[in-house]
Short mmCIF file of C-alpha atoms and ligand atoms in Angstrom, two decimals:
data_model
loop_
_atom_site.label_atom_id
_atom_site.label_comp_id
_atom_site.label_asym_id
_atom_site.label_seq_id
_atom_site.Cartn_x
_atom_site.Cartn_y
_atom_site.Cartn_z
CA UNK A 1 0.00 0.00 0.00
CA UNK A 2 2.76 2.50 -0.43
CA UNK A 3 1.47 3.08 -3.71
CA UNK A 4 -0.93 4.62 -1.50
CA UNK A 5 0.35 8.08 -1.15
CA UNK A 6 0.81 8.15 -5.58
CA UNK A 7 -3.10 7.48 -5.95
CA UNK A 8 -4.15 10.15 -3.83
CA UNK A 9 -1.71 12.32 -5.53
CA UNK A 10 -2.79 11.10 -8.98
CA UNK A 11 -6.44 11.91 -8.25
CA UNK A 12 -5.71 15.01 -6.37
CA UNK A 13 -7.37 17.54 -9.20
CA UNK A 14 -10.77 15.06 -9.50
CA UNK A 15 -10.95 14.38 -6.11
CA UNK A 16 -11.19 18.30 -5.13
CA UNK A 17 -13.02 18.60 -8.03
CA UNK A 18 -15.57 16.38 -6.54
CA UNK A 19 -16.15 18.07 -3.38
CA UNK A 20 -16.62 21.18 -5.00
CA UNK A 21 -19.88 19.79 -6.91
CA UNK A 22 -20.80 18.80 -2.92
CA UNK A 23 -19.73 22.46 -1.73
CA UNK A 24 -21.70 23.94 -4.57
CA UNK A 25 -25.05 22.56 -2.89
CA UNK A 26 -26.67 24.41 -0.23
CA UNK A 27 -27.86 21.61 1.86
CA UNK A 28 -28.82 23.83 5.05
CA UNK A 29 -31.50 21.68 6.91
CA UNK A 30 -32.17 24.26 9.25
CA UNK A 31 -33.74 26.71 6.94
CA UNK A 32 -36.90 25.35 4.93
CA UNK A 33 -35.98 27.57 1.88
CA UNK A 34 -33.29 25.13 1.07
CA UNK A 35 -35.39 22.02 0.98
CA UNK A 36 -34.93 21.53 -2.39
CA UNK A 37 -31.52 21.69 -2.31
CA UNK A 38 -30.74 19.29 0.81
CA UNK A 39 -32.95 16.76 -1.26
CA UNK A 40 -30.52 17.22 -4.31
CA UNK A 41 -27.63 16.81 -2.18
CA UNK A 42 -28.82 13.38 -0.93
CA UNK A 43 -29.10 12.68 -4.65
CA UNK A 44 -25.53 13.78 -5.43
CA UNK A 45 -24.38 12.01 -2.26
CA UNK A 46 -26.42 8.33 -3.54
CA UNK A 47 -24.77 8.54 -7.17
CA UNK A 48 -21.62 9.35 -5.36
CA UNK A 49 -21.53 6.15 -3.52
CA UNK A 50 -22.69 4.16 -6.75
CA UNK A 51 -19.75 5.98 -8.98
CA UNK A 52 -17.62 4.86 -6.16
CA UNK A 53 -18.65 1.14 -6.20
CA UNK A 54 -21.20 0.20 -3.40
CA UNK A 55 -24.00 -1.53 -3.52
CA UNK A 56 -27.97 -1.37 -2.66
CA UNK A 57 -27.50 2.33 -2.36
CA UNK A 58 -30.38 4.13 -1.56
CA UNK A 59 -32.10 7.20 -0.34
CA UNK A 60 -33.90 6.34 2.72
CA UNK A 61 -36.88 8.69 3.09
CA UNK A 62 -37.45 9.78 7.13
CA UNK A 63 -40.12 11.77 8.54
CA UNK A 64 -37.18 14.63 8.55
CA UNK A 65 -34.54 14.88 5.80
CA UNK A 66 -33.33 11.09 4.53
CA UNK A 67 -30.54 9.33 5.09
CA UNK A 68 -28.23 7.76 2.53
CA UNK A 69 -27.20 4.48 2.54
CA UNK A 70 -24.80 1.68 0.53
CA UNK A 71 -22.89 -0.78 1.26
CA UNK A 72 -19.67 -3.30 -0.17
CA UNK A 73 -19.90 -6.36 1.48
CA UNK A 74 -16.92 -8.45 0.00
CA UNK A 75 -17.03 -11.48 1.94
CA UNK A 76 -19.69 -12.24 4.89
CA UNK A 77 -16.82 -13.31 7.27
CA UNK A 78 -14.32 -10.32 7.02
CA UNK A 79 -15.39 -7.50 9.47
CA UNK A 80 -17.77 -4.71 8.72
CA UNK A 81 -17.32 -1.01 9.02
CA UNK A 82 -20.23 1.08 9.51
CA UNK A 83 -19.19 4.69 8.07
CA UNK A 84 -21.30 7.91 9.43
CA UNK A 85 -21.25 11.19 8.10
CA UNK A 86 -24.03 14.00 7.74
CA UNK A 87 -24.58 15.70 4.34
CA UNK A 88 -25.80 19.03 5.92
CA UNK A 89 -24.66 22.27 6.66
CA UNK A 90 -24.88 25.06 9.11
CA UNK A 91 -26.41 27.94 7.83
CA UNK A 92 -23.80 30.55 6.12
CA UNK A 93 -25.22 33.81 8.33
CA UNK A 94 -23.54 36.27 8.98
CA UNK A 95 -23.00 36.29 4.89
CA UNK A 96 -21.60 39.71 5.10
CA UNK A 97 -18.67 38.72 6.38
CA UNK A 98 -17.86 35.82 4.25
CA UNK A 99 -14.66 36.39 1.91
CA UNK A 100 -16.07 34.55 -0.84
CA UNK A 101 -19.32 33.47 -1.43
CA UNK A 102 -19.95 30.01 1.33
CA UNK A 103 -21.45 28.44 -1.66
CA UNK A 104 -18.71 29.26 -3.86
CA UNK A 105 -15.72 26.75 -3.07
CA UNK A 106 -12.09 27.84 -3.81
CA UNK A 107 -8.68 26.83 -2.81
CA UNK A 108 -6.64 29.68 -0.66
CA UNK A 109 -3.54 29.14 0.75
CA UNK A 110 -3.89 25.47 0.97
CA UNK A 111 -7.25 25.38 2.12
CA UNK A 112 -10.69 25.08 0.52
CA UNK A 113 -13.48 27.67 1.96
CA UNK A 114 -16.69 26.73 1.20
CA UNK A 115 -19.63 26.15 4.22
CA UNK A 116 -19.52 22.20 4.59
CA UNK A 117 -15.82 22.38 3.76
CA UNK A 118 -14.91 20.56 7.28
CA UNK A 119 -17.90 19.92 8.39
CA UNK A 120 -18.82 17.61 7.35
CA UNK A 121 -18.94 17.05 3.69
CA UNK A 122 -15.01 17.46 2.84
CA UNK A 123 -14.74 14.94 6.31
CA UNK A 124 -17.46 11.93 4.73
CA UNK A 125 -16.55 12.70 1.32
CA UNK A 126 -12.80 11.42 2.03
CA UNK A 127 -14.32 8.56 3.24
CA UNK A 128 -16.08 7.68 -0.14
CA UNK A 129 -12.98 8.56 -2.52
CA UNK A 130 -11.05 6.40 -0.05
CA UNK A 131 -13.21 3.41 -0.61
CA UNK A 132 -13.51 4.13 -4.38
CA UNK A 133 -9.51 4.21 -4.67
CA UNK A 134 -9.42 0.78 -2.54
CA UNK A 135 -12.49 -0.81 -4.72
CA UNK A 136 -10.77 0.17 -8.12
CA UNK A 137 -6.92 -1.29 -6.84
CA UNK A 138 -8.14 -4.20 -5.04
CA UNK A 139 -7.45 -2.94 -1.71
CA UNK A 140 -10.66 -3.27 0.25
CA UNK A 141 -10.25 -5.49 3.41
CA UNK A 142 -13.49 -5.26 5.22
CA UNK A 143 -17.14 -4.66 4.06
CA UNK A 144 -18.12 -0.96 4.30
CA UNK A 145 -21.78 0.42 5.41
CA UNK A 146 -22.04 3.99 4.93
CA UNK A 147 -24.72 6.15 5.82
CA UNK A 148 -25.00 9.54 5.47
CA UNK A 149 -27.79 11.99 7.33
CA UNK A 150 -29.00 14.90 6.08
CA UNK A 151 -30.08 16.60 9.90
CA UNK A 152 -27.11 16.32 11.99
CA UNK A 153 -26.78 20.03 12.49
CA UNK A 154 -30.70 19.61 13.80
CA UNK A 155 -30.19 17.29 16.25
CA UNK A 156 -30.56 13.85 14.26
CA UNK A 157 -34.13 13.49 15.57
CA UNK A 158 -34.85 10.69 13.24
CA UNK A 159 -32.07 8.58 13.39
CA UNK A 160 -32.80 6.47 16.51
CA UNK A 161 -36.09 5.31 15.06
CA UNK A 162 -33.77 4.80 11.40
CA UNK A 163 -31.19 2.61 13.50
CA UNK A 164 -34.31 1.15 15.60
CA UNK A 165 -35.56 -0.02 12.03
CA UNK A 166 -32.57 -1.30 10.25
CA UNK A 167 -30.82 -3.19 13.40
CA UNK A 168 -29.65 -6.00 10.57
CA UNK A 169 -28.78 -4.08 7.89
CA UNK A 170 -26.55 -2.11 10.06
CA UNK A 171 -24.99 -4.82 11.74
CA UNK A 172 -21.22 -3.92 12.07
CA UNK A 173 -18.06 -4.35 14.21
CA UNK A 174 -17.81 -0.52 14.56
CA UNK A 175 -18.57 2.63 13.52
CA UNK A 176 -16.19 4.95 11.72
CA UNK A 177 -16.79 9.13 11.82
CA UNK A 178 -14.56 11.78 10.65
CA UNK A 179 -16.56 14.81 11.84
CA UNK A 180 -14.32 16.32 14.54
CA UNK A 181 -10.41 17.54 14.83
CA UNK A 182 -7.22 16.78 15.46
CA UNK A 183 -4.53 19.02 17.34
CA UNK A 184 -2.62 20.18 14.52
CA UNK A 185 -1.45 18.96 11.14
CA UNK A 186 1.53 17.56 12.65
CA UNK A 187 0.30 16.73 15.83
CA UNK A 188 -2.70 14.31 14.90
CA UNK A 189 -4.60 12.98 17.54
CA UNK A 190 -7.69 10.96 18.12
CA UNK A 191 -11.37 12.28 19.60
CA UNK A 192 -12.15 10.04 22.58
CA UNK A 193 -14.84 11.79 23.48
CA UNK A 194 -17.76 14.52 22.55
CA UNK A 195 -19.88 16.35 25.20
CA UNK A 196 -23.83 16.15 24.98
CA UNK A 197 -26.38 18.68 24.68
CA UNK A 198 -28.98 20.54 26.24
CA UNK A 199 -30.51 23.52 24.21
CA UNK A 200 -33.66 25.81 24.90
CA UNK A 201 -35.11 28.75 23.85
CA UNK A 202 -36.56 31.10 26.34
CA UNK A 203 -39.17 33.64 26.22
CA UNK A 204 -39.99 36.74 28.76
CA UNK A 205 -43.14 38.96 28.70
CA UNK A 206 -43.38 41.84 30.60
CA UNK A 207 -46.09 44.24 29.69
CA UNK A 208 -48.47 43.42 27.16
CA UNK A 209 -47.21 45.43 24.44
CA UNK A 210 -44.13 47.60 23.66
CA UNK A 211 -44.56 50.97 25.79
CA UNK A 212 -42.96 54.28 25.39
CA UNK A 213 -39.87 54.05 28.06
CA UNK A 214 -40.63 57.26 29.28
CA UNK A 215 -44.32 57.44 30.05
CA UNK A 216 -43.99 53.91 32.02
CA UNK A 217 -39.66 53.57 32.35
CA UNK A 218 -38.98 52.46 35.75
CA UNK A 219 -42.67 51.64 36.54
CA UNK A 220 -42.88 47.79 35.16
CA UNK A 221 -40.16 45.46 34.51
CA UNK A 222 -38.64 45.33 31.12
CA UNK A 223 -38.06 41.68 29.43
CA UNK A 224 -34.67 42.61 28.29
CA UNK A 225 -32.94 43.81 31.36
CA UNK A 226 -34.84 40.87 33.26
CA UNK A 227 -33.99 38.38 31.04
CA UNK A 228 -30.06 39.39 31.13
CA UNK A 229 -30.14 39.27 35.25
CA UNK A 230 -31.63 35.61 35.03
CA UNK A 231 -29.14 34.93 32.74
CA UNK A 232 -26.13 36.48 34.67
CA UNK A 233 -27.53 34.56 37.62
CA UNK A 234 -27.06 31.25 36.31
CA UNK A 235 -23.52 31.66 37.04
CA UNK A 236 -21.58 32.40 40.38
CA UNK A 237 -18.17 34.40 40.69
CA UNK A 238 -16.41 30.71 40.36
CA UNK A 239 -18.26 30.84 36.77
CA UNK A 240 -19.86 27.54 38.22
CA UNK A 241 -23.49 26.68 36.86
CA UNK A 242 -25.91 27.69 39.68
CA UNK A 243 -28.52 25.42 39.07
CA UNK A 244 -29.35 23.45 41.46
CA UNK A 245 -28.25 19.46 40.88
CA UNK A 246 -26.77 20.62 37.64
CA UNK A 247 -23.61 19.31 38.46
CA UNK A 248 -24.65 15.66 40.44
CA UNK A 249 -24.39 13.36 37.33
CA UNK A 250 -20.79 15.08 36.40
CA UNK A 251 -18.12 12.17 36.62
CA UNK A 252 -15.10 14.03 38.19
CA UNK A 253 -12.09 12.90 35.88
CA UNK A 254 -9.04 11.44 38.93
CA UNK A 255 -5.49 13.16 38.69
CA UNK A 256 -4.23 10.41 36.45
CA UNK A 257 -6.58 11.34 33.74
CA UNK A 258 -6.16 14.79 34.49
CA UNK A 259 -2.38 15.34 33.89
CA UNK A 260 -3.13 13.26 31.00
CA UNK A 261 -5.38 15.04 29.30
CA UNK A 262 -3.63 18.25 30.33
CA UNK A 263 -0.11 16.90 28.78
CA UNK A 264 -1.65 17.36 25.24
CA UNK A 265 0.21 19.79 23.04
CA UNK A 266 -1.75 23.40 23.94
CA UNK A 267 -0.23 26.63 23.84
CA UNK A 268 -2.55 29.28 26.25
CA UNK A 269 -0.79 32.23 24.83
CA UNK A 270 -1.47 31.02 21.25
CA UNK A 271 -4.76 30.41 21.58
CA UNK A 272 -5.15 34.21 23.02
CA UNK A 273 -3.36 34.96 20.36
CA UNK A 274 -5.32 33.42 17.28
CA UNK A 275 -8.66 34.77 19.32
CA UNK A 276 -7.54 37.90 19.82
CA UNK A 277 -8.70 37.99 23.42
CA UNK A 278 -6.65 39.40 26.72
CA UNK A 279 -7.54 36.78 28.89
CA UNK A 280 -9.11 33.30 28.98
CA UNK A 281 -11.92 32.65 30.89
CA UNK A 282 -14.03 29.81 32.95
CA UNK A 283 -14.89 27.69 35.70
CA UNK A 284 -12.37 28.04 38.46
CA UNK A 285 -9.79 25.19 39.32
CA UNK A 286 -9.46 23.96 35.76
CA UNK A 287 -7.76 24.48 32.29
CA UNK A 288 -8.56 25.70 29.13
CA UNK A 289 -8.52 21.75 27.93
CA UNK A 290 -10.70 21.00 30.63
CA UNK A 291 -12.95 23.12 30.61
CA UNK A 292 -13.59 22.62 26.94
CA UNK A 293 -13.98 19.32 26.55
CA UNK A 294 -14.90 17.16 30.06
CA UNK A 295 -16.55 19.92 32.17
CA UNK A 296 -20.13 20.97 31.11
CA UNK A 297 -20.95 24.77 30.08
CA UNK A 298 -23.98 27.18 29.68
CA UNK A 299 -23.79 29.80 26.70
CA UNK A 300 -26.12 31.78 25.41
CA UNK A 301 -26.40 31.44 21.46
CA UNK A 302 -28.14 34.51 20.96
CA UNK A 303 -30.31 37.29 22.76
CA UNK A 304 -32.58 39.94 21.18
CA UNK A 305 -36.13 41.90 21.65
CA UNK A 306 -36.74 45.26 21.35
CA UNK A 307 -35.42 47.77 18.84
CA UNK A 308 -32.51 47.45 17.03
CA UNK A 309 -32.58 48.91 14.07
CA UNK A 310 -31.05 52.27 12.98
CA UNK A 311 -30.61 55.11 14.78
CA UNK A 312 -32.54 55.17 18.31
CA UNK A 313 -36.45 54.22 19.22
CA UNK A 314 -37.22 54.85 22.84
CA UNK A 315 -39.33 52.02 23.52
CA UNK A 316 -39.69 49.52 26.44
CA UNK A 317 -40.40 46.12 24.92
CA UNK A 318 -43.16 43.93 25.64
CA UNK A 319 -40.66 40.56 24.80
CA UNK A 320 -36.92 39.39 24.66
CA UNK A 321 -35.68 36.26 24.13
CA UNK A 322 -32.66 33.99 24.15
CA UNK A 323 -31.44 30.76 22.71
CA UNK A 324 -29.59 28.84 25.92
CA UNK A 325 -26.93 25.70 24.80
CA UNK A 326 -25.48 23.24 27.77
CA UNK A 327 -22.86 21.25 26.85
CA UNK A 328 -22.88 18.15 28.96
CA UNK A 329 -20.39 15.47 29.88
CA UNK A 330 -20.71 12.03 31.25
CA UNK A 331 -22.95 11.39 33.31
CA UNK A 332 -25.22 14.23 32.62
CA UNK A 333 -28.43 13.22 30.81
CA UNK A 334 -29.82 15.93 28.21
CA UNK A 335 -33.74 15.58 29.32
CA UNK A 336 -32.55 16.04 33.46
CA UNK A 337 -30.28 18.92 32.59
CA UNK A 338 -33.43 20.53 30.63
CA UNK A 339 -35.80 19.85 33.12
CA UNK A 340 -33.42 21.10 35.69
CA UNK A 341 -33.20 24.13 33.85
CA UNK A 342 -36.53 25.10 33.27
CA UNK A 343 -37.50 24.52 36.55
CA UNK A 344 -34.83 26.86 37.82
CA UNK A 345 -35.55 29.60 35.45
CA UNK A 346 -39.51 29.57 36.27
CA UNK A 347 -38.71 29.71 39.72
CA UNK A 348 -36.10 32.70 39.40
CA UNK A 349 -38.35 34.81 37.09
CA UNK A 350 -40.04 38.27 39.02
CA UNK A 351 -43.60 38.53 39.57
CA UNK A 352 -43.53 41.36 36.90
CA UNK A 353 -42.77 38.66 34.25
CA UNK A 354 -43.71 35.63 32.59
CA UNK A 355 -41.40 32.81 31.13
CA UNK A 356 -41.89 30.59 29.16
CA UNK A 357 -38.66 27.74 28.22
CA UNK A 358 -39.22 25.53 25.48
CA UNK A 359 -36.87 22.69 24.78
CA UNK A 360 -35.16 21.98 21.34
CA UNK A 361 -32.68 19.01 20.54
CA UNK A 362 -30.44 17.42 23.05
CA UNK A 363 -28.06 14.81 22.93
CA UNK A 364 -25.80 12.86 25.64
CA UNK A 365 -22.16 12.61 25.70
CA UNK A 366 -19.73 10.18 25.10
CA UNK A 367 -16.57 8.84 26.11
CA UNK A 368 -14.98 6.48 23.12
CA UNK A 369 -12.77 3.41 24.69
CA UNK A 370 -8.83 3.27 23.16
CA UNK A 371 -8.17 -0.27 24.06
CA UNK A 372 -10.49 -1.29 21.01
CA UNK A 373 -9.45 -2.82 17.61
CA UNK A 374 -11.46 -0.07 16.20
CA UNK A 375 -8.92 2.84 17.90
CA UNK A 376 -5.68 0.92 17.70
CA UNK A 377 -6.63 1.11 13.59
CA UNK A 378 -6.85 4.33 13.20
CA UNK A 379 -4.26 4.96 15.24
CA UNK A 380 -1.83 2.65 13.63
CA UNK A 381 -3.17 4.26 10.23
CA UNK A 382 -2.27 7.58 11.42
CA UNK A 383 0.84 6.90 12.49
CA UNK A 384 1.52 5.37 9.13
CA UNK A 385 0.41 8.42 7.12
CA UNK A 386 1.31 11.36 9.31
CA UNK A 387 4.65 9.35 11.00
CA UNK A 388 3.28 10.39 14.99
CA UNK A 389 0.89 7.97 17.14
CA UNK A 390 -1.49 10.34 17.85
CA UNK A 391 -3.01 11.44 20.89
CA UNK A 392 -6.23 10.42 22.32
CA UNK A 393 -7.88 13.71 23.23
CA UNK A 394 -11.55 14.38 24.57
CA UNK A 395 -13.02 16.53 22.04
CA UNK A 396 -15.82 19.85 23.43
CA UNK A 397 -18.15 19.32 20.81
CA UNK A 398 -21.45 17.48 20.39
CA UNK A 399 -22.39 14.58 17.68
CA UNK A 400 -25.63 13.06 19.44
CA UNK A 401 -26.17 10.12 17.15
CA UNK A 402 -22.28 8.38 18.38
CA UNK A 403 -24.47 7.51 21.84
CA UNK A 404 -27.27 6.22 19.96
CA UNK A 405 -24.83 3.56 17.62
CA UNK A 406 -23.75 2.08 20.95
CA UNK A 407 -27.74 2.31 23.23
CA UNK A 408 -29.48 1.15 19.94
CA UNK A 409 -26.58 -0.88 17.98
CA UNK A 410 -24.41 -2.39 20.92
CA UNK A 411 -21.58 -0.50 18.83
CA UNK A 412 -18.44 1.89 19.83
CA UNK A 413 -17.46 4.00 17.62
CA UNK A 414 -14.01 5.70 16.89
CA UNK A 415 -13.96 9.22 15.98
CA UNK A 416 -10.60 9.65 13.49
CA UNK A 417 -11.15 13.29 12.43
CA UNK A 418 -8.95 15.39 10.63
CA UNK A 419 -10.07 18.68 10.76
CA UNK A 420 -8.56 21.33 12.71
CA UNK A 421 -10.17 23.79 15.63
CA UNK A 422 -9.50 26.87 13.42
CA UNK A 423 -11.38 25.28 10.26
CA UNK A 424 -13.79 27.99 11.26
CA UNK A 425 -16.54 24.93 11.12
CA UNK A 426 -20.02 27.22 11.90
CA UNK A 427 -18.59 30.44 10.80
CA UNK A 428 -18.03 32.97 7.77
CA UNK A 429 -15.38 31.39 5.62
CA UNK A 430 -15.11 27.61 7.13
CA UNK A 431 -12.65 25.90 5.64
CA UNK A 432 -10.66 22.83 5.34
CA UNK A 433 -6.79 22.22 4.43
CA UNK A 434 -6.53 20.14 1.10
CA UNK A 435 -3.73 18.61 3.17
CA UNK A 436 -5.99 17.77 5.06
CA UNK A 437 -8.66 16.25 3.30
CA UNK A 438 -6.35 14.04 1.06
CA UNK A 439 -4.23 12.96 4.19
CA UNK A 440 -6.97 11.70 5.35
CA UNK A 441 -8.40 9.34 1.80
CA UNK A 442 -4.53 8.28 1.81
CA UNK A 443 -5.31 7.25 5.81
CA UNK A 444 -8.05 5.59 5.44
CA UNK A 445 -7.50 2.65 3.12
CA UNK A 446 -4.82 1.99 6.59
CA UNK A 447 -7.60 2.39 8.86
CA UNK A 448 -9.19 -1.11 7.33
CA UNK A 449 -6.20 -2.73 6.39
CA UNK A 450 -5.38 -2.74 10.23
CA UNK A 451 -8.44 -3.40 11.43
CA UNK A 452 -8.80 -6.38 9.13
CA UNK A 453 -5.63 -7.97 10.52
CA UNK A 454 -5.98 -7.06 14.31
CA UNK A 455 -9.97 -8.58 13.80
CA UNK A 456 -8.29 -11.65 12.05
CA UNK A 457 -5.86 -12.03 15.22
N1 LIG B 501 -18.94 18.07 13.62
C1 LIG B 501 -19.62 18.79 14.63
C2 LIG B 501 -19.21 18.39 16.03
C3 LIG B 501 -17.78 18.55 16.39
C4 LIG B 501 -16.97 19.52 15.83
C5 LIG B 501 -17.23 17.71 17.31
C6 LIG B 501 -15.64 19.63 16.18
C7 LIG B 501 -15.92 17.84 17.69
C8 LIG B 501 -15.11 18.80 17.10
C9 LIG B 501 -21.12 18.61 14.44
O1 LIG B 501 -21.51 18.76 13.11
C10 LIG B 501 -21.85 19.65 15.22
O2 LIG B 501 -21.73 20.79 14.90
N2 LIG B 501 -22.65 19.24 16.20
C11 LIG B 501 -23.48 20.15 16.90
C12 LIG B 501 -24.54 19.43 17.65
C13 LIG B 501 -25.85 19.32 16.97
C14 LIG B 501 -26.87 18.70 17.87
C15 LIG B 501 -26.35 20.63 16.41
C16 LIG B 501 -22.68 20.92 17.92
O3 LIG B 501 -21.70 20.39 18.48
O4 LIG B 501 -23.04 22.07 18.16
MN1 LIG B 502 -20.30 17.76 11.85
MN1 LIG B 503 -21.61 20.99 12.75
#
């Protein structure tokens, strides 16, 4: 398999070319408007798979968005790798401050912007030229099973009853993701875990409708300034979450795994640096690294009411509103945290208001074992390709359907992502090294090769 390296090198100009046609789709599933488009990317994502070689691919419709599926089994008694990605974007707002169009993909200094660059459809789509390169040179140890969502970036609300449904056809040894990131391009490392999710929307009326804030300023409560005390409240000066039992399911991590996870590569002056802040900032008695990936957080996702248009309107608003995320860790369950929180934030609301909380997605959190077959693969395959072991590293983000593979499937998964934190995934002009996204198809193809033989041991 040294050839390896050649192929991807050989195919570099069609394989980006590829991804583009992906990029080119707006596949947004949070926005209706764009239905018609996340239905054409499942399209481009089937004929994808079938171009690439797999079988019984299909478009499998859900109450939601569908997922794709195909498959290559090549013999019944080699092992089978399930391979999950999600074919949808974020939306591209704030497009004002994109540098190209987020629809428009081009290569700049080595990386390709585009929204859906890293996340996730230059991060599955490696996984499908990777198979199509080991299908066409007779390299293919395993049987693949890929399926790709179209509503991750929703909350994958229909995937438990999918996986509930198809319990044979997704039979597998493990589950294989690239949808998070590594340390750095020459530090690679391994995601052994992803925090789970809480999120809510809240709602405060004061009066019942706007009023001029002179004639009644100072006589009722405004929404607004209410809304940002409650909110200020949930925290106390140790920037610990003040709600009460938030913290009781939170498995404390022992020293061991503590100066372990804090001896990964991480630089705080560069990351104040590349943020362009004066000063990091969270829950007392613990690092940056910990506190972004295996401690639990509350941040609000956005806040607005009243006016705020041009120029000034004196006017004391009837409503304001914010959008409320908690990420979670293990053992925190998404539905306790919400109720939790709802019942705090009723109970903490003034008699001159009313509040209303109303729960969106959630999703628990996950810790990902590295005494498996599955992660001494990938890591053998990365050291292969990038010439490092890599580290195992607990990763801050969320993907909610990795705890559903192992409740609903009995299967672990290993997370072998190789994007990078500062891919801008989320934000005006994501993007995604080509380095990247051809280190990892030359990975890959290493990734079953291993697992085949450690399986066969
Ligand atoms: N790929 C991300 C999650 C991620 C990114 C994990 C980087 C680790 C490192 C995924 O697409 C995502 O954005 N998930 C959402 C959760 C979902 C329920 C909206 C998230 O984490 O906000
Ligand atoms: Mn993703
Ligand atoms: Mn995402």
């Amino acid at each position: 398999m040294s050839a390896l390296k050649d192929l991807v090198e050989q195919h570099k100009e069609q394989f980006l070319n590829e991804l583009f046609d992906l990029l080119r789709i707006p596949s947004v599933s949070a926005d209706p408007k764009y239905k018609a488009d996340v239905l054409r990317m499942a399209e481009a994502v089937k004929d994808s798979l079938i171009r690439a070689g797999a079988d019984k691919v299909e478009i499998c419709p859900t109450p939601g968005y569908p997922i794709v599926y195909g498959e290559k089994i090549i013999d019944p008694s080699l092992p089978t790798v399930l391979v999950y990605g999600h074919y949808d974007v974020q939306p591209p707002d704030p497009l004002e401050l994109w540098t190209s169009p987020p629809f428009e993909p081009v290569v700049k200094n080595g990386n390709i912007y585009a929204r859906g660059s890293a996340d996730d459809k230059g991060q599955f789509f490696m996984h499908v030229k990777a198979f199509e390169l080991m299908q066409k040179n007779n390299l293919l140890h395993c049987n693949i099973k890929f399926m790709i969502e179209g509503e991750e970036e929703v909350g994958s609300s229909n995937l438990d009853g999918f996986l509930l449904a198809n319990k044979e056809r997704l039979k597998a040894d493990c589950v294989l993701v690239s949808d998070t990131s590594m340390i750095a391009n020459d530090i690679p490392s391994i995601n052994t875990g992803l925090r789970g999710l809480s999120y809510v929307e809240v709602e405060v009326t004061g009066p019942n409708r706007d009023l001029h804030s002179g004639v009644y300023g100072g006589g009722v409560a405004n929404p607004i300034n209410v809304l940002c005390e409650m909110i200020a409240s949930l925290k106390d000066d140790n920037l610990r979450i003040t709600i009460p039992h938030f913290y009781d399911d939170v498995v404390e991590l022992n020293e061991e795994e503590r100066n372990a996870l804090n001896s990964a590569p991480f630089e705080v002056e560069e990351y104040k640096r590349e943020l362009n802040i004066g000063d990091v900032m969270g829950e007392k008695g613990y690092t940056t690294l910990e506190r972004t990936s295996t401690r639990p957080t509350l941040d609000v996702n956005g806040i607005w009411g009243g006016y705020t248009g041009e120029g000034a309107k004196t006017v004391l608003p009837s409503k304001a509103y914010a959008k409320i995320s908690m990420r979670l860790v293990p053992n925190q369950s998404p539905d306790t945290i919400t109720e939790l929180f709802q019942r705090h934030f009723e109970s903490i609301a003034p008699a001159g208001v009313k509040v209303i909380v109303k729960p969106h997605h959630g999703g628990w959190p996950v810790v990902t074992p590295t005494d498996s077959d599955e992660y001494r693969a990938a890591a053998m395959a990365m050291k292969t390709t990038f010439g490092k072991d890599p580290i195992p590293a607990r990763g801050g983000g969320s993907i909610p359907i990795v705890a559903s593979f192992e409740k609903i499937l009995g299967l672990k998964t290993v997370l072998m992502g190789f994007g990078l934190d500062t891919d801008d995934i989320h934000s005006p002009d994501e993007h995604y090294g080509v380095f990247n996204y051809l280190k990892g198809i030359e990975t890959i193809p290493y990734f079953y090769q291993y697992y085949a033989e450690l399986k066969r041991k």
